[in-house]
Short mmCIF file of C-alpha atoms and ligand atoms in Angstrom, two decimals:
data_model
loop_
_atom_site.label_atom_id
_atom_site.label_comp_id
_atom_site.label_asym_id
_atom_site.label_seq_id
_atom_site.Cartn_x
_atom_site.Cartn_y
_atom_site.Cartn_z
CA MET Q 1 7.17 11.84 22.51
CA THR Q 2 7.29 11.37 18.72
CA LYS Q 3 10.45 12.68 17.09
CA HIS Q 4 9.98 15.66 14.78
CA TRP Q 5 11.81 14.87 11.56
CA THR Q 6 13.37 17.36 9.19
CA ILE Q 7 14.18 16.89 5.51
CA LYS Q 8 17.84 17.22 6.41
CA HIS Q 9 17.61 14.32 8.91
CA ALA Q 10 15.90 12.12 6.37
CA GLU Q 11 18.25 13.07 3.56
CA THR Q 12 21.26 12.30 5.76
CA LEU Q 13 19.86 8.83 6.39
CA LEU Q 14 19.13 8.25 2.70
CA ASN Q 15 22.73 9.14 1.90
CA GLU Q 16 24.25 6.77 4.46
CA PRO Q 17 26.31 3.85 3.19
CA PHE Q 18 24.02 0.96 2.30
CA ILE Q 19 25.48 -1.50 4.81
CA GLU Q 20 25.25 0.95 7.73
CA LEU Q 21 21.68 1.83 6.88
CA MET Q 22 20.61 -1.80 6.61
CA PHE Q 23 22.13 -2.53 10.01
CA LYS Q 24 20.30 0.39 11.64
CA ALA Q 25 17.00 -0.50 9.98
CA GLN Q 26 17.31 -4.13 11.10
CA GLN Q 27 17.89 -3.06 14.69
CA VAL Q 28 14.79 -0.85 14.66
CA HIS Q 29 12.70 -3.45 12.86
CA ARG Q 30 13.54 -6.16 15.40
CA LYS Q 31 12.59 -3.88 18.26
CA TYR Q 32 9.05 -3.49 16.95
CA PHE Q 33 8.32 -6.59 14.87
CA ASN Q 34 9.16 -10.22 14.43
CA PRO Q 35 11.38 -9.98 11.30
CA LEU Q 36 10.10 -13.33 10.04
CA VAL Q 37 6.45 -12.34 9.93
CA ILE Q 38 4.81 -10.71 6.93
CA GLN Q 39 1.28 -9.35 6.70
CA LYS Q 40 -0.56 -10.20 3.52
CA SER Q 41 -3.40 -8.26 1.89
CA THR Q 42 -5.36 -8.79 -1.29
CA LEU Q 43 -6.42 -5.90 -3.46
CA LEU Q 44 -9.43 -5.79 -5.75
CA SER Q 45 -10.51 -3.04 -8.12
CA ILE Q 46 -14.26 -2.53 -7.60
CA LYS Q 47 -14.52 0.26 -10.20
CA THR Q 48 -11.86 0.44 -12.87
CA GLY Q 49 -10.77 3.30 -15.09
CA ASN Q 50 -12.38 6.54 -16.31
CA CYS Q 51 -10.92 8.44 -13.38
CA PRO Q 52 -11.16 12.23 -13.77
CA GLU Q 53 -7.80 12.79 -12.05
CA ASP Q 54 -4.59 13.12 -14.07
CA CYS Q 55 -2.00 11.19 -11.99
CA LYS Q 56 0.74 10.79 -14.57
CA TYR Q 57 1.65 7.24 -13.55
CA CYS Q 58 -1.84 5.79 -13.62
CA ALA Q 59 -3.53 3.60 -16.23
CA GLN Q 60 -6.91 4.49 -14.77
CA SER Q 61 -6.88 8.18 -15.63
CA ALA Q 62 -9.41 8.91 -18.37
CA ARG Q 63 -6.84 11.26 -19.93
CA TYR Q 64 -4.36 8.62 -21.12
CA LYS Q 65 -4.76 6.02 -23.83
CA THR Q 66 -3.48 2.92 -22.08
CA GLY Q 67 -5.85 0.35 -23.52
CA LEU Q 68 -7.20 -0.35 -20.04
CA LYS Q 69 -10.51 -2.19 -19.96
CA THR Q 70 -12.78 -0.03 -17.87
CA GLN Q 71 -15.39 -1.48 -15.57
CA GLY Q 72 -18.28 0.13 -13.68
CA LEU Q 73 -19.04 -0.61 -10.04
CA MET Q 74 -18.72 -4.30 -9.30
CA GLN Q 75 -21.72 -6.16 -7.89
CA ILE Q 76 -21.47 -6.99 -4.19
CA ASP Q 77 -21.79 -10.74 -4.85
CA GLU Q 78 -18.75 -10.69 -7.10
CA ILE Q 79 -16.76 -8.75 -4.52
CA LEU Q 80 -17.65 -11.28 -1.84
CA ILE Q 81 -16.58 -14.21 -4.02
CA ASN Q 82 -13.19 -12.51 -4.42
CA ALA Q 83 -12.97 -11.85 -0.67
CA HIS Q 84 -13.68 -15.51 0.12
CA LYS Q 85 -10.93 -16.61 -2.28
CA ALA Q 86 -8.50 -14.13 -0.72
CA LYS Q 87 -9.32 -15.43 2.74
CA ALA Q 88 -8.87 -19.04 1.62
CA ASN Q 89 -5.43 -18.04 0.34
CA GLY Q 90 -4.40 -16.62 3.70
CA SER Q 91 -4.99 -12.89 3.22
CA SER Q 92 -5.94 -11.24 6.46
CA ARG Q 93 -7.07 -7.97 4.87
CA PHE Q 94 -9.20 -7.30 1.83
CA CYS Q 95 -8.50 -3.98 0.13
CA MET Q 96 -10.85 -2.49 -2.44
CA GLY Q 97 -10.14 0.38 -4.79
CA ALA Q 98 -12.47 2.53 -6.87
CA ALA Q 99 -11.09 4.97 -9.45
CA TRP Q 100 -13.00 8.03 -8.26
CA LYS Q 101 -12.08 11.59 -7.43
CA HIS Q 102 -14.27 10.97 -4.39
CA PRO Q 103 -17.30 8.80 -3.63
CA GLN Q 104 -20.73 10.36 -4.11
CA ASP Q 105 -23.12 10.24 -1.18
CA ARG Q 106 -25.36 7.93 -3.26
CA ASP Q 107 -22.51 5.35 -3.22
CA MET Q 108 -22.30 5.22 0.55
CA PRO Q 109 -24.94 2.51 1.24
CA TYR Q 110 -23.22 0.24 -1.31
CA LEU Q 111 -19.83 0.80 0.34
CA GLU Q 112 -21.24 0.32 3.84
CA ASN Q 113 -22.84 -2.97 2.81
CA ILE Q 114 -19.60 -4.32 1.38
CA ILE Q 115 -17.71 -3.46 4.54
CA LYS Q 116 -20.27 -5.15 6.78
CA GLU Q 117 -20.34 -8.32 4.67
CA ILE Q 118 -16.56 -8.70 4.56
CA LYS Q 119 -16.19 -7.93 8.26
CA ALA Q 120 -18.73 -10.69 8.94
CA MET Q 121 -16.32 -13.09 7.20
CA GLY Q 122 -13.68 -12.25 9.80
CA MET Q 123 -11.42 -10.23 7.50
CA GLU Q 124 -10.05 -6.74 7.94
CA THR Q 125 -11.24 -4.24 5.34
CA CYS Q 126 -9.47 -1.42 3.55
CA MET Q 127 -10.77 0.94 0.88
CA THR Q 128 -9.25 3.51 -1.44
CA LEU Q 129 -11.89 5.73 -3.01
CA GLY Q 130 -10.29 9.16 -3.43
CA HIS Q 131 -11.05 12.16 -1.24
CA LEU Q 132 -13.32 11.56 1.73
CA SER Q 133 -15.32 14.23 3.51
CA ASP Q 134 -15.51 14.22 7.27
CA SER Q 135 -19.05 12.81 7.22
CA GLN Q 136 -18.20 10.10 4.64
CA ALA Q 137 -15.23 8.99 6.74
CA LYS Q 138 -17.47 8.76 9.81
CA ARG Q 139 -20.04 6.67 7.90
CA LEU Q 140 -17.38 4.21 6.70
CA ALA Q 141 -15.96 4.01 10.22
CA LYS Q 142 -19.42 3.24 11.59
CA ALA Q 143 -19.82 0.45 9.02
CA GLY Q 144 -16.58 -1.05 10.41
CA LEU Q 145 -13.92 -0.04 7.87
CA ASP Q 146 -10.53 -0.83 9.39
CA PHE Q 147 -8.14 1.02 7.01
CA TYR Q 148 -8.38 3.76 4.40
CA ASN Q 149 -5.66 4.06 1.78
CA HIS Q 150 -4.80 7.51 0.47
CA ASN Q 151 -1.23 7.87 -0.73
CA LEU Q 152 0.69 11.12 -0.61
CA ASP Q 153 2.65 9.71 -3.59
CA THR Q 154 5.63 12.07 -3.38
CA SER Q 155 6.90 15.26 -1.76
CA PRO Q 156 4.74 18.40 -1.56
CA GLU Q 157 7.41 20.15 -3.65
CA PHE Q 158 7.22 17.64 -6.54
CA TYR Q 159 3.52 16.85 -6.31
CA ASN Q 160 2.25 19.15 -9.06
CA LYS Q 161 4.64 17.55 -11.55
CA ILE Q 162 2.69 14.32 -11.05
CA THR Q 163 -0.90 15.39 -10.46
CA THR Q 164 -2.50 18.73 -11.23
CA THR Q 165 -6.18 18.00 -10.62
CA ARG Q 166 -5.83 18.20 -6.83
CA ASN Q 167 -3.29 19.51 -4.39
CA TYR Q 168 -1.25 18.15 -1.52
CA GLN Q 169 -3.32 19.86 1.13
CA GLN Q 170 -6.43 18.05 -0.10
CA ARG Q 171 -4.58 14.75 0.39
CA LEU Q 172 -3.63 15.77 3.92
CA ASP Q 173 -7.21 16.87 4.63
CA THR Q 174 -8.54 13.44 3.69
CA LEU Q 175 -5.92 11.76 5.88
CA ASN Q 176 -7.03 14.01 8.70
CA ASN Q 177 -10.73 13.12 8.16
CA VAL Q 178 -9.85 9.43 8.11
CA ARG Q 179 -7.77 9.67 11.28
CA ASN Q 180 -10.44 11.66 13.13
CA SER Q 181 -13.09 9.08 12.22
CA GLY Q 182 -11.11 6.34 13.97
CA ILE Q 183 -10.25 4.43 10.76
CA LYS Q 184 -6.60 3.41 10.55
CA VAL Q 185 -4.53 5.23 7.95
CA CYS Q 186 -2.70 3.60 5.04
CA SER Q 187 -0.58 6.11 3.15
CA GLY Q 188 2.72 5.99 1.34
CA GLY Q 189 4.32 6.85 -1.94
CA ILE Q 190 5.79 5.85 -5.27
CA LEU Q 191 9.47 5.81 -6.13
CA GLY Q 192 10.70 6.30 -9.67
CA LEU Q 193 8.40 9.18 -10.59
CA GLY Q 194 11.43 11.31 -11.44
CA GLU Q 195 11.77 12.63 -7.89
CA THR Q 196 15.08 13.56 -6.27
CA ILE Q 197 16.48 12.05 -3.08
CA LYS Q 198 15.39 15.24 -1.35
CA ASP Q 199 11.81 14.61 -2.56
CA ARG Q 200 11.95 11.11 -1.07
CA ALA Q 201 13.19 12.61 2.20
CA SER Q 202 10.42 15.19 2.12
CA LEU Q 203 7.72 12.54 1.49
CA LEU Q 204 8.96 10.50 4.46
CA VAL Q 205 9.01 13.59 6.65
CA GLN Q 206 5.38 14.30 5.72
CA LEU Q 207 4.38 10.77 6.72
CA ALA Q 208 6.50 10.59 9.87
CA ASN Q 209 5.40 13.99 11.17
CA LEU Q 210 1.65 13.43 10.83
CA PRO Q 211 -0.01 13.82 14.26
CA LYS Q 212 -0.04 10.01 14.24
CA PRO Q 213 1.93 8.30 11.44
CA PRO Q 214 0.01 5.91 9.15
CA GLU Q 215 -0.31 2.40 10.54
CA SER Q 216 0.37 1.07 7.06
CA ILE Q 217 2.83 2.56 4.56
CA PRO Q 218 2.85 1.26 0.99
CA ILE Q 219 6.10 1.96 -0.83
CA ASN Q 220 5.56 1.44 -4.54
CA MET Q 221 8.08 1.14 -7.35
CA LEU Q 222 6.74 2.88 -10.46
CA VAL Q 223 5.28 0.45 -12.95
CA LYS Q 224 5.78 2.16 -16.28
CA ILE Q 225 2.53 1.95 -18.20
CA LYS Q 226 2.46 2.52 -21.92
CA GLY Q 227 0.34 5.53 -22.76
CA THR Q 228 0.96 7.36 -19.49
CA PRO Q 229 3.26 10.41 -19.38
CA LEU Q 230 5.77 8.45 -17.24
CA GLU Q 231 6.06 5.46 -19.58
CA ASN Q 232 9.70 6.30 -20.39
CA ASN Q 233 10.89 7.15 -16.88
CA GLU Q 234 14.16 5.65 -15.78
CA ILE Q 235 13.78 2.60 -13.56
CA ILE Q 236 14.81 3.33 -9.98
CA GLU Q 237 18.03 1.62 -8.95
CA PRO Q 238 17.12 -1.32 -6.63
CA PHE Q 239 19.58 -0.22 -3.90
CA GLU Q 240 17.95 3.23 -3.87
CA PHE Q 241 14.59 1.57 -3.43
CA ILE Q 242 15.84 -0.69 -0.61
CA LYS Q 243 17.48 2.27 1.13
CA THR Q 244 14.20 4.17 1.07
CA ILE Q 245 12.47 1.21 2.73
CA ALA Q 246 15.21 1.17 5.39
CA VAL Q 247 14.83 4.89 6.10
CA THR Q 248 11.04 4.51 6.27
CA ARG Q 249 11.54 1.77 8.88
CA ILE Q 250 13.89 3.97 10.93
CA MET Q 251 11.67 7.06 10.76
CA ILE Q 252 8.34 5.29 11.28
CA PRO Q 253 9.36 2.28 13.35
CA ALA Q 254 6.04 0.88 14.51
CA SER Q 255 4.12 0.86 11.21
CA HIS Q 256 3.73 -1.90 8.67
CA ILE Q 257 5.66 -1.09 5.49
CA ARG Q 258 4.13 -2.66 2.43
CA LEU Q 259 6.02 -3.69 -0.67
CA SER Q 260 3.37 -2.76 -3.17
CA ALA Q 261 3.34 -2.04 -6.91
CA GLY Q 262 6.46 -3.00 -8.82
CA ARG Q 263 7.21 -6.18 -6.90
CA ASN Q 264 7.02 -8.30 -10.05
CA GLN Q 265 9.83 -6.26 -11.58
CA MET Q 266 12.09 -6.92 -8.58
CA SER Q 267 14.40 -9.89 -8.28
CA GLU Q 268 13.98 -12.28 -5.37
CA GLN Q 269 17.16 -10.84 -3.92
CA THR Q 270 15.83 -7.28 -4.07
CA GLN Q 271 12.62 -8.34 -2.35
CA ALA Q 272 14.61 -10.22 0.30
CA MET Q 273 16.67 -7.12 1.01
CA CYS Q 274 13.49 -5.05 1.24
CA PHE Q 275 12.24 -7.46 3.92
CA MET Q 276 15.59 -7.17 5.69
CA ALA Q 277 15.34 -3.37 5.47
CA GLY Q 278 12.00 -3.47 7.28
CA ALA Q 279 9.24 -4.15 4.77
CA ASN Q 280 6.77 -6.49 6.47
CA SER Q 281 3.65 -6.49 4.37
CA ILE Q 282 2.81 -7.39 0.78
CA PHE Q 283 -0.06 -7.43 -1.62
CA TYR Q 284 -0.76 -10.97 -2.64
CA GLY Q 285 -2.47 -12.02 -5.85
CA CYS Q 286 -1.71 -11.81 -9.57
CA LYS Q 287 -3.09 -8.34 -10.00
CA LEU Q 288 -2.99 -5.07 -8.12
CA LEU Q 289 -5.66 -2.56 -9.14
CA THR Q 290 -4.77 -2.74 -12.81
CA THR Q 291 -1.11 -3.76 -12.99
CA SER Q 292 0.24 -7.27 -12.65
CA ASN Q 293 1.69 -8.40 -9.34
CA SER Q 294 4.11 -11.14 -8.38
CA ALA Q 295 2.46 -14.52 -9.07
CA GLU Q 296 1.24 -16.29 -5.94
CA ASP Q 297 3.33 -19.43 -6.44
CA LYS Q 298 6.47 -17.32 -6.83
CA ASP Q 299 5.65 -15.64 -3.52
CA ILE Q 300 5.15 -18.97 -1.80
CA ILE Q 301 8.51 -20.21 -3.02
CA LEU Q 302 10.23 -16.99 -1.96
CA PHE Q 303 8.61 -17.14 1.49
CA LEU Q 304 9.81 -20.71 1.90
CA LYS Q 305 13.34 -19.83 0.79
CA LEU Q 306 13.47 -16.95 3.26
CA GLY Q 307 11.71 -18.75 6.10
CA LEU Q 308 9.04 -16.05 6.32
CA LYS Q 309 5.65 -16.61 7.93
CA LEU Q 310 2.27 -14.97 7.53
CA GLU Q 311 0.86 -12.69 10.18
CA ASN Q 312 -2.45 -13.76 11.61
CA ASN Q 313 -4.75 -10.84 12.36
CA GLN Q 314 -7.87 -12.87 12.66
CA LYS Q 315 -8.24 -13.57 16.29
CA ASN Q 316 -11.93 -14.49 15.80
CA ASN Q 317 -11.35 -17.01 13.09
CA GLU Q 318 -7.96 -18.43 13.70
CA SER Q 319 -8.70 -21.91 12.46
CA SER Q 320 -9.27 -20.83 8.86
CA ILE Q 321 -6.19 -18.67 8.41
CA PRO Q 322 -2.73 -20.17 8.45
CA ASN Q 323 -0.45 -18.29 10.81
CA GLU Q 324 2.67 -19.86 9.52
CA ILE Q 325 3.88 -21.24 6.28
CA LEU Q 326 1.82 -24.27 5.36
CA PRO Q 327 3.22 -27.33 3.64
CA ASN Q 328 3.77 -26.67 -0.03
CA GLU Q 329 0.89 -28.67 -1.41
CA GLN Q 330 -1.69 -26.75 0.61
CA PHE Q 331 -0.52 -23.56 -1.01
CA TYR Q 332 -0.50 -25.05 -4.46
CA ASP Q 333 -3.99 -26.47 -4.00
CA ALA Q 334 -5.39 -23.10 -3.09
CA THR Q 335 -7.20 -21.37 -5.92
CA LEU Q 336 -7.77 -17.70 -6.36
S1 SF4 I 1 -4.11 7.15 -9.02
FE1 SF4 I 1 -6.24 7.07 -8.36
S2 SF4 I 1 -6.90 9.20 -8.46
FE2 SF4 I 1 -5.05 9.08 -9.72
S3 SF4 I 1 -5.80 8.70 -11.80
FE3 SF4 I 1 -5.37 6.71 -10.85
S4 SF4 I 1 -7.33 6.03 -10.01
FE4 SF4 I 1 -7.49 8.23 -10.41
#
């Protein structure tokens, strides 16, 4: 039976001494995963900017002057070229994001086509498109979508300090529609929004106590974007960030935890400790949706230093995806 977590439980863990917490997280992590294996996804923005929502951290909200170059829906051919490059670089999952409040029904055939084409390449697919109705989730599931990303971002208590154009329950409703459709759930949060430790505990409790926790949990470090209301937020202390990864691992032991936005502002040592604390997935590529990511060659070097390997999800196409670290030159020859 799944444990029912309380905010007090989670807060107690977050306040444990760093060394104790790391030890506990490592024990849990090793029970469920090979600690040397990291899953790698590539993320592409298929519609950028002009979003009607007001998420205070986001460059894509139409409300903030961030200088972001907006872009309408990307042509399918261009998306497929990017997916092929991601596959050639060892990504097992291709994630696509559109800055919408929700997709319109007229967008569904376009989305279904993309999913089918990328699945035919032997890659897993993930999309993040805003709210999904029950029927939209079922259509995407039928087209073969593997994962749907919809982050809770922060605690229910702090949520309206970050976003006012929707509420927490709407987020949970979409997660519920996604889960009921059979698509796997990707949902996590952002640290450094100005939340308290109790808010972090409360976010983790929300995720851990879902009827079935998300299979994939992105933990983002706020990337402060000029022009957004959070541009002057204090940077989260790296140990606080690592501890939150460790508590996520302990509370949601069997899920992949993804080091997501903010990785390029972390030292190698911070990233290494995140992997030790239980993070076992990354976004790979120079760019996340609109913010820069850790450069690929830096990732390759870090993986080699730490002796980490890539997870291979592609049972149907094993020959084309490396399932362990390749010799250096093969990585350097790869082009994105
Ligand atoms: S986080 Fe998503 S929903 Fe919020 S403003 Fe950015 S693109 Fe829109």
